[in-house]
JSON list of C-alpha atoms in Angstrom, two decimals:
[
{"chain": "A", "resi": 1, "resn": "MET", "atom": "CA", "xyz": [123.33, 97.45, 70.10]},
{"chain": "A", "resi": 2, "resn": "LYS", "atom": "CA", "xyz": [125.15, 100.40, 68.57]},
{"chain": "A", "resi": 3, "resn": "ASN", "atom": "CA", "xyz": [122.24, 102.72, 69.43]},
{"chain": "A", "resi": 4, "resn": "VAL", "atom": "CA", "xyz": [122.28, 101.58, 73.06]},
{"chain": "A", "resi": 5, "resn": "LEU", "atom": "CA", "xyz": [126.00, 102.29, 73.25]},
{"chain": "A", "resi": 6, "resn": "TRP", "atom": "CA", "xyz": [125.49, 105.81, 71.88]},
{"chain": "A", "resi": 7, "resn": "PHE", "atom": "CA", "xyz": [122.62, 106.35, 74.32]},
{"chain": "A", "resi": 8, "resn": "LEU", "atom": "CA", "xyz": [124.74, 105.31, 77.30]},
{"chain": "A", "resi": 9, "resn": "PHE", "atom": "CA", "xyz": [127.64, 107.43, 76.01]},
{"chain": "A", "resi": 10, "resn": "GLY", "atom": "CA", "xyz": [125.28, 110.43, 75.80]},
{"chain": "A", "resi": 11, "resn": "ILE", "atom": "CA", "xyz": [124.04, 109.92, 79.35]},
{"chain": "A", "resi": 12, "resn": "ALA", "atom": "CA", "xyz": [127.59, 109.61, 80.70]},
{"chain": "A", "resi": 13, "resn": "GLY", "atom": "CA", "xyz": [128.65, 112.70, 78.73]},
{"chain": "A", "resi": 14, "resn": "GLY", "atom": "CA", "xyz": [125.70, 114.63, 80.13]},
{"chain": "A", "resi": 15, "resn": "PHE", "atom": "CA", "xyz": [126.69, 113.75, 83.68]},
{"chain": "A", "resi": 16, "resn": "VAL", "atom": "CA", "xyz": [130.28, 114.84, 83.03]},
{"chain": "A", "resi": 17, "resn": "VAL", "atom": "CA", "xyz": [129.19, 118.16, 81.52]},
{"chain": "A", "resi": 18, "resn": "ALA", "atom": "CA", "xyz": [126.72, 118.79, 84.37]},
{"chain": "A", "resi": 19, "resn": "HIS", "atom": "CA", "xyz": [129.46, 118.05, 86.92]},
{"chain": "A", "resi": 20, "resn": "LEU", "atom": "CA", "xyz": [131.86, 120.46, 85.23]},
{"chain": "A", "resi": 21, "resn": "MET", "atom": "CA", "xyz": [129.14, 123.14, 84.97]},
{"chain": "A", "resi": 22, "resn": "ASN", "atom": "CA", "xyz": [128.31, 122.74, 88.65]},
{"chain": "A", "resi": 23, "resn": "LYS", "atom": "CA", "xyz": [131.90, 123.56, 89.62]},
{"chain": "A", "resi": 24, "resn": "ASP", "atom": "CA", "xyz": [131.65, 127.01, 87.98]},
{"chain": "A", "resi": 25, "resn": "PRO", "atom": "CA", "xyz": [129.51, 129.55, 89.90]},
{"chain": "A", "resi": 26, "resn": "ARG", "atom": "CA", "xyz": [127.68, 130.66, 86.75]},
{"chain": "A", "resi": 27, "resn": "GLY", "atom": "CA", "xyz": [127.04, 127.05, 85.78]},
{"chain": "A", "resi": 28, "resn": "HIS", "atom": "CA", "xyz": [125.86, 126.33, 89.30]},
{"chain": "A", "resi": 29, "resn": "GLU", "atom": "CA", "xyz": [123.29, 129.15, 88.99]},
{"chain": "A", "resi": 30, "resn": "ILE", "atom": "CA", "xyz": [122.11, 127.83, 85.63]},
{"chain": "A", "resi": 31, "resn": "LEU", "atom": "CA", "xyz": [121.69, 124.32, 87.00]},
{"chain": "A", "resi": 32, "resn": "ALA", "atom": "CA", "xyz": [119.88, 125.68, 90.06]},
{"chain": "A", "resi": 33, "resn": "GLU", "atom": "CA", "xyz": [117.48, 127.58, 87.78]},
{"chain": "A", "resi": 34, "resn": "VAL", "atom": "CA", "xyz": [116.86, 124.47, 85.67]},
{"chain": "A", "resi": 35, "resn": "ASP", "atom": "CA", "xyz": [116.26, 122.47, 88.85]},
{"chain": "A", "resi": 36, "resn": "ALA", "atom": "CA", "xyz": [113.79, 125.09, 90.12]},
{"chain": "A", "resi": 37, "resn": "ARG", "atom": "CA", "xyz": [111.88, 125.02, 86.83]},
{"chain": "A", "resi": 38, "resn": "ILE", "atom": "CA", "xyz": [111.75, 121.24, 86.83]},
{"chain": "A", "resi": 39, "resn": "SER", "atom": "CA", "xyz": [110.54, 121.26, 90.45]},
{"chain": "A", "resi": 40, "resn": "GLU", "atom": "CA", "xyz": [107.85, 123.82, 89.58]},
{"chain": "A", "resi": 41, "resn": "PHE", "atom": "CA", "xyz": [106.73, 121.70, 86.62]},
{"chain": "A", "resi": 42, "resn": "THR", "atom": "CA", "xyz": [106.55, 118.49, 88.65]},
{"chain": "A", "resi": 43, "resn": "ASP", "atom": "CA", "xyz": [104.65, 120.30, 91.42]},
{"chain": "A", "resi": 44, "resn": "ARG", "atom": "CA", "xyz": [102.09, 121.54, 88.90]},
{"chain": "A", "resi": 45, "resn": "ILE", "atom": "CA", "xyz": [101.72, 118.08, 87.39]},
{"chain": "A", "resi": 46, "resn": "GLY", "atom": "CA", "xyz": [101.29, 116.59, 90.86]},
{"chain": "A", "resi": 47, "resn": "ASP", "atom": "CA", "xyz": [98.64, 119.16, 91.80]},
{"chain": "A", "resi": 48, "resn": "ALA", "atom": "CA", "xyz": [96.76, 118.55, 88.56]},
{"chain": "A", "resi": 49, "resn": "TYR", "atom": "CA", "xyz": [96.93, 114.79, 89.14]},
{"chain": "A", "resi": 50, "resn": "ARG", "atom": "CA", "xyz": [95.56, 115.09, 92.67]},
{"chain": "A", "resi": 51, "resn": "GLU", "atom": "CA", "xyz": [92.79, 117.42, 91.45]},
{"chain": "A", "resi": 52, "resn": "GLN", "atom": "CA", "xyz": [91.74, 114.96, 88.73]},
{"chain": "A", "resi": 53, "resn": "GLU", "atom": "CA", "xyz": [91.96, 112.06, 91.17]},
{"chain": "A", "resi": 54, "resn": "ALA", "atom": "CA", "xyz": [89.61, 113.87, 93.57]},
{"chain": "A", "resi": 55, "resn": "LEU", "atom": "CA", "xyz": [87.21, 114.66, 90.72]},
{"chain": "A", "resi": 56, "resn": "ILE", "atom": "CA", "xyz": [87.15, 111.07, 89.51]},
{"chain": "A", "resi": 57, "resn": "SER", "atom": "CA", "xyz": [86.78, 109.79, 93.07]},
{"chain": "A", "resi": 58, "resn": "GLY", "atom": "CA", "xyz": [83.76, 112.06, 93.53]},
{"chain": "A", "resi": 59, "resn": "LEU", "atom": "CA", "xyz": [82.23, 110.79, 90.28]},
{"chain": "A", "resi": 60, "resn": "VAL", "atom": "CA", "xyz": [82.81, 107.18, 91.32]},
{"chain": "A", "resi": 61, "resn": "ASP", "atom": "CA", "xyz": [81.13, 107.82, 94.66]},
{"chain": "A", "resi": 62, "resn": "ASP", "atom": "CA", "xyz": [78.15, 109.41, 92.87]},
{"chain": "A", "resi": 63, "resn": "VAL", "atom": "CA", "xyz": [77.85, 106.43, 90.53]},
{"chain": "A", "resi": 64, "resn": "LYS", "atom": "CA", "xyz": [78.05, 104.00, 93.46]},
{"chain": "A", "resi": 65, "resn": "ASP", "atom": "CA", "xyz": [75.28, 105.89, 95.27]},
{"chain": "A", "resi": 66, "resn": "ALA", "atom": "CA", "xyz": [73.13, 105.92, 92.12]},
{"chain": "A", "resi": 67, "resn": "ALA", "atom": "CA", "xyz": [73.71, 102.20, 91.57]},
{"chain": "A", "resi": 68, "resn": "ALA", "atom": "CA", "xyz": [72.82, 101.44, 95.20]},
{"chain": "A", "resi": 69, "resn": "GLY", "atom": "CA", "xyz": [69.63, 103.49, 94.84]},
{"chain": "A", "resi": 70, "resn": "ALA", "atom": "CA", "xyz": [68.73, 101.69, 91.62]},
{"chain": "A", "resi": 71, "resn": "ALA", "atom": "CA", "xyz": [69.39, 98.32, 93.22]},
{"chain": "A", "resi": 72, "resn": "ASP", "atom": "CA", "xyz": [67.19, 99.22, 96.21]},
{"chain": "A", "resi": 73, "resn": "ALA", "atom": "CA", "xyz": [64.42, 100.41, 93.89]},
{"chain": "A", "resi": 74, "resn": "ALA", "atom": "CA", "xyz": [64.67, 97.20, 91.82]},
{"chain": "A", "resi": 75, "resn": "ARG", "atom": "CA", "xyz": [64.64, 95.08, 94.98]},
{"chain": "A", "resi": 76, "resn": "SER", "atom": "CA", "xyz": [61.57, 96.93, 96.24]},
{"chain": "A", "resi": 77, "resn": "ALA", "atom": "CA", "xyz": [59.80, 96.60, 92.88]},
{"chain": "A", "resi": 78, "resn": "ALA", "atom": "CA", "xyz": [60.59, 92.88, 92.75]},
{"chain": "A", "resi": 79, "resn": "SER", "atom": "CA", "xyz": [59.31, 92.42, 96.30]},
{"chain": "A", "resi": 80, "resn": "ASP", "atom": "CA", "xyz": [56.10, 94.29, 95.42]},
{"chain": "A", "resi": 81, "resn": "ALA", "atom": "CA", "xyz": [55.69, 92.15, 92.30]},
{"chain": "A", "resi": 82, "resn": "VAL", "atom": "CA", "xyz": [56.13, 88.95, 94.33]},
{"chain": "A", "resi": 83, "resn": "ASP", "atom": "CA", "xyz": [53.59, 90.15, 96.90]},
{"chain": "A", "resi": 84, "resn": "THR", "atom": "CA", "xyz": [51.11, 91.08, 94.17]},
{"chain": "A", "resi": 85, "resn": "ALA", "atom": "CA", "xyz": [51.57, 87.72, 92.46]},
{"chain": "A", "resi": 86, "resn": "ALA", "atom": "CA", "xyz": [51.12, 85.91, 95.77]},
{"chain": "A", "resi": 87, "resn": "ASP", "atom": "CA", "xyz": [47.91, 87.85, 96.48]},
{"chain": "A", "resi": 88, "resn": "ALA", "atom": "CA", "xyz": [46.63, 87.10, 92.98]},
{"chain": "A", "resi": 89, "resn": "ALA", "atom": "CA", "xyz": [47.42, 83.41, 93.35]},
{"chain": "A", "resi": 90, "resn": "LYS", "atom": "CA", "xyz": [45.72, 83.33, 96.73]},
{"chain": "A", "resi": 91, "resn": "LYS", "atom": "CA", "xyz": [42.58, 84.95, 95.27]},
{"chain": "A", "resi": 92, "resn": "LEU", "atom": "CA", "xyz": [42.52, 82.36, 92.47]},
{"chain": "A", "resi": 93, "resn": "THR", "atom": "CA", "xyz": [42.72, 79.47, 94.93]},
{"chain": "A", "resi": 94, "resn": "ASP", "atom": "CA", "xyz": [40.04, 80.87, 97.24]}
]
């Protein structure tokens, strides 16, 4: 509980210091620069995330297409096997 209190005290202190810095023109510039750097960082992370998402989406689509092709090939092979077995059975009964 003591650690939570210190954590909350630190957050409140940070807000107070940031508010006081923002009132001073030099502090305002510093906070604006920090904000710009954070925005640049989050934009880069967002771009990288979207790039990876597109890459993974493309891979998933490729795997789905391959699985559909394999399923079609298996279905065709099974159908051919059934037809061959039916022909063989018919020849045995004739």
